[in-house]
mmCIF file with all atom_site columns, C-alpha atoms in Angstrom:
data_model
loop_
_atom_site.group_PDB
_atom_site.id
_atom_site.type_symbol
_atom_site.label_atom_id
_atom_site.label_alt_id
_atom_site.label_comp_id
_atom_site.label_asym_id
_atom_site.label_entity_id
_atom_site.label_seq_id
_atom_site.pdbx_PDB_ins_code
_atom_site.Cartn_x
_atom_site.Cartn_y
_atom_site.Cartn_z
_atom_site.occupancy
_atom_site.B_iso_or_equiv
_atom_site.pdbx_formal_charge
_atom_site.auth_seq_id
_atom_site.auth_comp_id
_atom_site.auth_asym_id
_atom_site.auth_atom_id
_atom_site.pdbx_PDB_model_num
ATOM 1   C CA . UNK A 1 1   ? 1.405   -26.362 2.270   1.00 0.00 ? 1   UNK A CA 1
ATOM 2   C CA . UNK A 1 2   ? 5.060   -25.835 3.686   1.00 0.00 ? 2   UNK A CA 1
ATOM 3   C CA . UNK A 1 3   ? 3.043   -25.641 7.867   1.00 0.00 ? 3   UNK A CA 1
ATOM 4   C CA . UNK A 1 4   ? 1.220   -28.807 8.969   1.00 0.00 ? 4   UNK A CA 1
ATOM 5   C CA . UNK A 1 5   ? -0.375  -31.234 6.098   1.00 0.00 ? 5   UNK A CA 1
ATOM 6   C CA . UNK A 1 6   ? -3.611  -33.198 7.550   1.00 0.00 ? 6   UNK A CA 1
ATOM 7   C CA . UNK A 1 7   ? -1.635  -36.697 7.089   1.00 0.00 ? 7   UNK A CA 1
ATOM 8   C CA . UNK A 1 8   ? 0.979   -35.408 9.670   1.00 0.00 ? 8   UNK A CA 1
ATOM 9   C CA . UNK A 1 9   ? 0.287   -37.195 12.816  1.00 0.00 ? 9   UNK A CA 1
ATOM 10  C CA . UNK A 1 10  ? 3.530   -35.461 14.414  1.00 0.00 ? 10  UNK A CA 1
ATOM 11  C CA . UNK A 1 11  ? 1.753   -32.153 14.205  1.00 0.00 ? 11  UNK A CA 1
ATOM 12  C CA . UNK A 1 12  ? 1.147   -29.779 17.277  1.00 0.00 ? 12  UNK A CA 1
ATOM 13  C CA . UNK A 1 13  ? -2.605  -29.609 17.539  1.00 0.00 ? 13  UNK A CA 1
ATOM 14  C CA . UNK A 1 14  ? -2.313  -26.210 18.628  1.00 0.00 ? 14  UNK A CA 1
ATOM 15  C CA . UNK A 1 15  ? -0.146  -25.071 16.119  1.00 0.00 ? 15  UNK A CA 1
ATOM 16  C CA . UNK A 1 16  ? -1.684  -22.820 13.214  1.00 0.00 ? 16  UNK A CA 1
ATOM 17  C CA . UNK A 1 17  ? -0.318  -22.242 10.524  1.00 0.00 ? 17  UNK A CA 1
ATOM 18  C CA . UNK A 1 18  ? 0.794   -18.356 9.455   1.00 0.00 ? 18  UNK A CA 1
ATOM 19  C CA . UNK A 1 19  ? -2.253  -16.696 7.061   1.00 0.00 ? 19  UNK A CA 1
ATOM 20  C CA . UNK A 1 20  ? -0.527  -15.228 4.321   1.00 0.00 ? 20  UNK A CA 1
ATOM 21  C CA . UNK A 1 21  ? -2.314  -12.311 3.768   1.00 0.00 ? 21  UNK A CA 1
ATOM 22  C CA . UNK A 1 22  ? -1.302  -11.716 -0.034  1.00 0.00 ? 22  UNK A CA 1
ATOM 23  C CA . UNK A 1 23  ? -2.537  -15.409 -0.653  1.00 0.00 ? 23  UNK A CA 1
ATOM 24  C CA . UNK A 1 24  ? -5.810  -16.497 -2.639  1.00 0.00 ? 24  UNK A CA 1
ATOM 25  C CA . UNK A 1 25  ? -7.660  -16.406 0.990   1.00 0.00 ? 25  UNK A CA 1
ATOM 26  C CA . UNK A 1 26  ? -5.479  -14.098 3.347   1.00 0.00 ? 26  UNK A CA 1
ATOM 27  C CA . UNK A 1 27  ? -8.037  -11.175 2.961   1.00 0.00 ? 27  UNK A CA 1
ATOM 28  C CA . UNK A 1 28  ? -6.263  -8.013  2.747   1.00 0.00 ? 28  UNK A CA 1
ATOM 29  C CA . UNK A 1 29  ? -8.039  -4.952  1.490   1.00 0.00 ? 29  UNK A CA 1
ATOM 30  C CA . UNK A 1 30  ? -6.042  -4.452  -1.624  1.00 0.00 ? 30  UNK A CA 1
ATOM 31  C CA . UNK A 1 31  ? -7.706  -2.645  -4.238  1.00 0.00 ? 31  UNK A CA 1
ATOM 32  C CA . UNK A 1 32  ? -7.314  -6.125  -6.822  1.00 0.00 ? 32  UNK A CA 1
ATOM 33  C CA . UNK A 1 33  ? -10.730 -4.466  -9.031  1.00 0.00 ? 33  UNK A CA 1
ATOM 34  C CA . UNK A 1 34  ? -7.770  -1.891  -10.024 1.00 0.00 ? 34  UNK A CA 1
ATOM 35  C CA . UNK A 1 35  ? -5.045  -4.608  -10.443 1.00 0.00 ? 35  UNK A CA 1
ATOM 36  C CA . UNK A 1 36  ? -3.050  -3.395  -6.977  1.00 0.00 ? 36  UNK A CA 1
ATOM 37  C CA . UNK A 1 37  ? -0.678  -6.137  -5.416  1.00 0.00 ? 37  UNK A CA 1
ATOM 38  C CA . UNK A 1 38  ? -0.372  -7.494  -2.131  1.00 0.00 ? 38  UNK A CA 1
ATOM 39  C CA . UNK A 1 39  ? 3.698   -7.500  -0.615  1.00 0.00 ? 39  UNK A CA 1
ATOM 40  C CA . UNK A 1 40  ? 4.070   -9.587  2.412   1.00 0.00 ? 40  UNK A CA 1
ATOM 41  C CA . UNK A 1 41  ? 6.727   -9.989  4.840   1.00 0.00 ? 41  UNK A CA 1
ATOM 42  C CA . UNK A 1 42  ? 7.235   -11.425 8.291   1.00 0.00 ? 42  UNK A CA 1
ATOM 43  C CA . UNK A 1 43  ? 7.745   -9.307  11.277  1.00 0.00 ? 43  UNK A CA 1
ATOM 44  C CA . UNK A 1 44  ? 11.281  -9.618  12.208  1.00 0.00 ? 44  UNK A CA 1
ATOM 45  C CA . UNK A 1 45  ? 10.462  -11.750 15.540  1.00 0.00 ? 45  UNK A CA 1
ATOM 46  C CA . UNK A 1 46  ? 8.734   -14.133 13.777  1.00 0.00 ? 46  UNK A CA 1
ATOM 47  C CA . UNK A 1 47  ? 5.294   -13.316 15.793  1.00 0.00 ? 47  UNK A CA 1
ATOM 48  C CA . UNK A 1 48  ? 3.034   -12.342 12.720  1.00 0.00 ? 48  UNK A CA 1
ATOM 49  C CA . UNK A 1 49  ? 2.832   -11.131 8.899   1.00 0.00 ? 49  UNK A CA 1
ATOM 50  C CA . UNK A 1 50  ? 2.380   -7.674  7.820   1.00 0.00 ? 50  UNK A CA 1
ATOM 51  C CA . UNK A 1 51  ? 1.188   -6.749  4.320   1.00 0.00 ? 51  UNK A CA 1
ATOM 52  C CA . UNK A 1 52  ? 1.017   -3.393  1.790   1.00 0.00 ? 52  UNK A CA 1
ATOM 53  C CA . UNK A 1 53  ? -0.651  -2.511  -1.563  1.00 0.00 ? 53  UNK A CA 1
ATOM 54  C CA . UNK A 1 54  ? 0.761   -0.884  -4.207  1.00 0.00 ? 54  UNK A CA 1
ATOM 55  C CA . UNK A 1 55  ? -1.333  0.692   -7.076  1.00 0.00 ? 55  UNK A CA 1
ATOM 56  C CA . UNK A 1 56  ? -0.053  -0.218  -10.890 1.00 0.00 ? 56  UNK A CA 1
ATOM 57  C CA . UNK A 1 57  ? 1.955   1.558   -13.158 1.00 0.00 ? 57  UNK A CA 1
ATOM 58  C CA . UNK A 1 58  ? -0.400  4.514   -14.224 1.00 0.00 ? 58  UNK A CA 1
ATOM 59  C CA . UNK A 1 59  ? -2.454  4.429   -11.333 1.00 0.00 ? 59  UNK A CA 1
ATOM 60  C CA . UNK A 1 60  ? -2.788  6.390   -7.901  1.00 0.00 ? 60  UNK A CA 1
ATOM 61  C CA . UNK A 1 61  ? -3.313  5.629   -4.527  1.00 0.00 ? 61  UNK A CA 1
ATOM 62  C CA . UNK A 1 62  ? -2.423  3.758   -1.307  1.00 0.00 ? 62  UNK A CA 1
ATOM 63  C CA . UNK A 1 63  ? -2.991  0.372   -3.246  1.00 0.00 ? 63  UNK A CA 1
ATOM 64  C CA . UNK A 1 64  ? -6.200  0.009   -0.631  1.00 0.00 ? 64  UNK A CA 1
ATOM 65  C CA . UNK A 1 65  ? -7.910  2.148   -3.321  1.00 0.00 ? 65  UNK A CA 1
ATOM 66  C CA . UNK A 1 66  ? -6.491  3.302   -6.545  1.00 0.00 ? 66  UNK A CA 1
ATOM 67  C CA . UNK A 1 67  ? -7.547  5.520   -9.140  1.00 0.00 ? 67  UNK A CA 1
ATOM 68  C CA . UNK A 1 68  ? -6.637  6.828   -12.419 1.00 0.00 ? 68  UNK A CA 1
ATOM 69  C CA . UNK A 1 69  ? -6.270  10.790  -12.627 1.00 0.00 ? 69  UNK A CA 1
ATOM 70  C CA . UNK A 1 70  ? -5.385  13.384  -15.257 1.00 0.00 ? 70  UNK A CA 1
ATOM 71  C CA . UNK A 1 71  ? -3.951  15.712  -12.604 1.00 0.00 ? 71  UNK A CA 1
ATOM 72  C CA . UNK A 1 72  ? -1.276  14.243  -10.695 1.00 0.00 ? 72  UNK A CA 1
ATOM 73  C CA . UNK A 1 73  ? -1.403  15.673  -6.665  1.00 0.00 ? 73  UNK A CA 1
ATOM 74  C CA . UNK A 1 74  ? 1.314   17.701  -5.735  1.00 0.00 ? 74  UNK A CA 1
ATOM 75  C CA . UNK A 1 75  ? 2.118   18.980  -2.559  1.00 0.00 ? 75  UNK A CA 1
ATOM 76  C CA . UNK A 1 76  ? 1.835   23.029  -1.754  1.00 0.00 ? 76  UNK A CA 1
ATOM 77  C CA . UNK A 1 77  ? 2.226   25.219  1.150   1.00 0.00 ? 77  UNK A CA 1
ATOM 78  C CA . UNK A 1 78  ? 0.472   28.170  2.030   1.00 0.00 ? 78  UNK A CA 1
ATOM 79  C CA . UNK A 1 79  ? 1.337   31.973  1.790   1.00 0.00 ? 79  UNK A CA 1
ATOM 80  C CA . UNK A 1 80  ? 2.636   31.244  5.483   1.00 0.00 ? 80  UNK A CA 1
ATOM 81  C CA . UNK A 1 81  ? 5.201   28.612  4.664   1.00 0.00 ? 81  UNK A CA 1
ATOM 82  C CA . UNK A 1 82  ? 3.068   25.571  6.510   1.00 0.00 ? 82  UNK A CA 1
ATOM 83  C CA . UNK A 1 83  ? 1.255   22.634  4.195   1.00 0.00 ? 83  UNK A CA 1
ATOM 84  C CA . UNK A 1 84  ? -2.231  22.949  2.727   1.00 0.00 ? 84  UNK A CA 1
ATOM 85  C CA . UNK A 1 85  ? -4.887  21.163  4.679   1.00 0.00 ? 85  UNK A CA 1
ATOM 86  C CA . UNK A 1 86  ? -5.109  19.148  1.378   1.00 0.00 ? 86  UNK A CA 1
ATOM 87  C CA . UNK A 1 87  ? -1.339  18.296  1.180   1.00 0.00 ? 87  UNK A CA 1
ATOM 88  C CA . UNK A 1 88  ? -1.278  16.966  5.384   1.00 0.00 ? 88  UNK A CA 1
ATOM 89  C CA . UNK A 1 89  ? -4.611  14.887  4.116   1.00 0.00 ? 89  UNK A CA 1
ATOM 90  C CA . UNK A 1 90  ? -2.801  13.417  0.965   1.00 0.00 ? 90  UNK A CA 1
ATOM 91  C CA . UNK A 1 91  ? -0.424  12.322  3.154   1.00 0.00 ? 91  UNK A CA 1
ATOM 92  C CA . UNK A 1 92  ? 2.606   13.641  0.869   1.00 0.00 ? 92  UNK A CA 1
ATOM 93  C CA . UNK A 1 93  ? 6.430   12.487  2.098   1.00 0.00 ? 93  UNK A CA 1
ATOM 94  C CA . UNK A 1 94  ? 8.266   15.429  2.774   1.00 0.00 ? 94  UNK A CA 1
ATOM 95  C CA . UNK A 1 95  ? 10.858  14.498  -0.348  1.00 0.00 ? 95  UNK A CA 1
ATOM 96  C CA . UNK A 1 96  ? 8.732   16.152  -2.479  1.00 0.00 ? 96  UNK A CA 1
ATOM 97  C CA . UNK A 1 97  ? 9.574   19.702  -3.294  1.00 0.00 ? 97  UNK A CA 1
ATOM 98  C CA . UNK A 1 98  ? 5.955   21.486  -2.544  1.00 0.00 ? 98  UNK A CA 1
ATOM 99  C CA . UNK A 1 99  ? 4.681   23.906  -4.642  1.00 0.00 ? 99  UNK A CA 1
ATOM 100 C CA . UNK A 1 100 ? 4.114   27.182  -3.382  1.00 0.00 ? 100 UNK A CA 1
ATOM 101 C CA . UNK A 1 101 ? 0.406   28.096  -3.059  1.00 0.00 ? 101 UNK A CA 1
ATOM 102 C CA . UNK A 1 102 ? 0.404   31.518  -1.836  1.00 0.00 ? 102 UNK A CA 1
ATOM 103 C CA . UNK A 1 103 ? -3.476  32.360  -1.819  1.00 0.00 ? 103 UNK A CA 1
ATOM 104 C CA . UNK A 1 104 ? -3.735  28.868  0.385   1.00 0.00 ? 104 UNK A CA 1
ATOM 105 C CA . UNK A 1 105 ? -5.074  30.431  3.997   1.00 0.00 ? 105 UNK A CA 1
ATOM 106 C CA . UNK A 1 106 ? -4.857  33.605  3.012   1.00 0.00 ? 106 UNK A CA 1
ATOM 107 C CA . UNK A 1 107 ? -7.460  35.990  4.287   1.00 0.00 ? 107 UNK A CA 1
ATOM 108 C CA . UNK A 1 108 ? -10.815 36.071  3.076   1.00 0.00 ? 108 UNK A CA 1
ATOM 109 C CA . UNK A 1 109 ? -11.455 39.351  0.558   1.00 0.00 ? 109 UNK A CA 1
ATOM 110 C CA . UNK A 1 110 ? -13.505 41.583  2.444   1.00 0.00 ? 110 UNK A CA 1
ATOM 111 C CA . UNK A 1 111 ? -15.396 43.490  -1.478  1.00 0.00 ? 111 UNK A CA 1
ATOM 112 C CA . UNK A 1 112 ? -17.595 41.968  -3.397  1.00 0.00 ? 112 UNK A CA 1
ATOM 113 C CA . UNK A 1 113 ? -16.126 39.649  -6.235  1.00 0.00 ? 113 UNK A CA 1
ATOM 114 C CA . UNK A 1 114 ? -12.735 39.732  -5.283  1.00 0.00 ? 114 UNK A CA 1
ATOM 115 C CA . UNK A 1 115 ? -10.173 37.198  -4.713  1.00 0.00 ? 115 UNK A CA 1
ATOM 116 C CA . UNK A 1 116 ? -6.523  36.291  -3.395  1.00 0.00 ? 116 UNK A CA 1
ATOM 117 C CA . UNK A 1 117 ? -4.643  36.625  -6.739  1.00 0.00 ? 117 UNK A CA 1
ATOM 118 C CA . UNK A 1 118 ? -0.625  36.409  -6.842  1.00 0.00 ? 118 UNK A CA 1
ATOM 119 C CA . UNK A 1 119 ? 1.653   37.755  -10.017 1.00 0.00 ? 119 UNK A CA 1
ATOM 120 C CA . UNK A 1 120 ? 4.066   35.285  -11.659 1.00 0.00 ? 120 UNK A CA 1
ATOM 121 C CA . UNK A 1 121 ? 7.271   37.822  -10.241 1.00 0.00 ? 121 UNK A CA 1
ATOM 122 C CA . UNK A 1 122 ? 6.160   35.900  -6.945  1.00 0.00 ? 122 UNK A CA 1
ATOM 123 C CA . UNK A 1 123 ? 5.010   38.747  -5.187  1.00 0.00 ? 123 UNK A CA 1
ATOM 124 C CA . UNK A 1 124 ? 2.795   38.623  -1.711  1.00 0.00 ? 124 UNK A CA 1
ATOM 125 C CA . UNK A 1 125 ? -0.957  37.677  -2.416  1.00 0.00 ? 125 UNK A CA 1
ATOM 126 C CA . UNK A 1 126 ? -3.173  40.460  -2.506  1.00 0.00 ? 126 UNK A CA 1
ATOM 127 C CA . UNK A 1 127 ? -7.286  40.790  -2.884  1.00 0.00 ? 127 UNK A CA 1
ATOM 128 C CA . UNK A 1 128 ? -7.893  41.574  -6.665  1.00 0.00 ? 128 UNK A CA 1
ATOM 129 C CA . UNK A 1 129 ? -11.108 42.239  -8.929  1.00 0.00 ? 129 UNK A CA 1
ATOM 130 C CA . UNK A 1 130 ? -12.023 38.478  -10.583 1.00 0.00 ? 130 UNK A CA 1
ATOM 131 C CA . UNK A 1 131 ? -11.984 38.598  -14.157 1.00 0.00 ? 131 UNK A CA 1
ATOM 132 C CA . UNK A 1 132 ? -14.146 40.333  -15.587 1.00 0.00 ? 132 UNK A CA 1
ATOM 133 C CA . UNK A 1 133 ? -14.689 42.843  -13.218 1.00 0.00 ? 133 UNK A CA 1
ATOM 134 C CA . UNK A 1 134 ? -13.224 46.431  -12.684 1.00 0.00 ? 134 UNK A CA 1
ATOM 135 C CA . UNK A 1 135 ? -12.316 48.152  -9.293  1.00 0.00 ? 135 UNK A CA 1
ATOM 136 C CA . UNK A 1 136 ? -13.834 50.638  -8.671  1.00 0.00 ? 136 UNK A CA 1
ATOM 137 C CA . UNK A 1 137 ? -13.014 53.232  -5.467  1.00 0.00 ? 137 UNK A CA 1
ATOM 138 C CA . UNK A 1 138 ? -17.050 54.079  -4.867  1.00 0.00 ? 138 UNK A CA 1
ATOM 139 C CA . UNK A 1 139 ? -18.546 50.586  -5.212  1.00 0.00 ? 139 UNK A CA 1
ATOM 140 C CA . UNK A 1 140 ? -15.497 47.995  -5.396  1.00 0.00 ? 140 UNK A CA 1
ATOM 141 C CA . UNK A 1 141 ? -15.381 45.751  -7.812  1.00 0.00 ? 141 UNK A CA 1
ATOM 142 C CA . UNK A 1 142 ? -18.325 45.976  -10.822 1.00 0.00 ? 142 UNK A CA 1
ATOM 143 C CA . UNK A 1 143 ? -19.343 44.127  -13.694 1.00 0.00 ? 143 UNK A CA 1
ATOM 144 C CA . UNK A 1 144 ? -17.232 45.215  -16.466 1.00 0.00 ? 144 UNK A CA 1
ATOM 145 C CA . UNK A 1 145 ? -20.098 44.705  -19.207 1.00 0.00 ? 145 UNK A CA 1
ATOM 146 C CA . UNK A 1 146 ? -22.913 45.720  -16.536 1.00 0.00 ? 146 UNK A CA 1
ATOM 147 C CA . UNK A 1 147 ? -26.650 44.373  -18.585 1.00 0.00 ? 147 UNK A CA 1
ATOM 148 C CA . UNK A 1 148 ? -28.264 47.854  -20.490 1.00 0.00 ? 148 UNK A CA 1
ATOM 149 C CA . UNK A 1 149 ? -31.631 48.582  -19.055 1.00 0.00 ? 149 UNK A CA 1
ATOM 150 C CA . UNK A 1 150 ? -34.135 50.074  -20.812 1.00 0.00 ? 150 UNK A CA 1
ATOM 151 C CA . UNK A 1 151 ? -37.089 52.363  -19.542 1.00 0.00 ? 151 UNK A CA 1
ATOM 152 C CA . UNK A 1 152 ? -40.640 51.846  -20.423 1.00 0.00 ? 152 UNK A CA 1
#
């Protein structure tokens, strides 16, 4: 419709007409299980049509794939100022104001049952006792209600 009708004897025969991709048959990839749309628009020389997805309202997601989540992805950085490996893979525009993960490639603690921990004043990361356990100078960080064990 709109290209070259079959009754048009004037037609080029090698002429084809433009898919577009957002049509009933054009193809794309959108995610339309979800209820994403298709946006089309021609390429500014005229040579082809390009296409995106966009999620709905509520959903997340390139619009190739969308999903509903509780938790909506924000970008951090890590205690050295650079993006998360997760935040570079989530492909996050840089107008978002990241949040500041500070235990993100920090180094591994070295005792047993500890982990990066930071305070809410902001201060550097540091290796602390999990919950639930107690630091201890002779054998690091312990069980804080250790099981009793009785003798036969």
């Amino acid at each position: 419709e709109g290209c070259c009708s079959a009754a048009d004897s004037e037609c080029r025969s090698n002429f084809v007409c433009p898919v577009n991709p957002c049509g009933l048959d054009g193809g794309n990839d959108c995610d339309s299980s979800k209820g994403a749309t298709c946006r089309s628009s021609v390429y500014e020389d005229g040579s082809g049509v390009e296409y995106s997805c966009l999620c709905p309202e509520g959903l997340l997601g390139s619009g190739r794939l969308c999903s509903s989540s509780d938790v909506v992805p924000q970008p951090k950085v890590g205690f050295d100022g650079k993006p998360t490996a997760d935040t570079v893979a989530s492909n996050f525009c840089s107008c978002t104001k990241p949040a500041v993960d500070q235990c993100a490639g920090f180094p591994t603690c070295e005792k047993k049952n500890a982990v990066c921990m930071t305070r809410p004043d902001g201060s550097k990361p540091s290796c602390q006792c999990k919950p639930g356990y107690l630091d201890t100078e002779a054998h690091g960080c312990v069980d804080e209600t250790p099981p009793n064990l009785k003798l036969r």
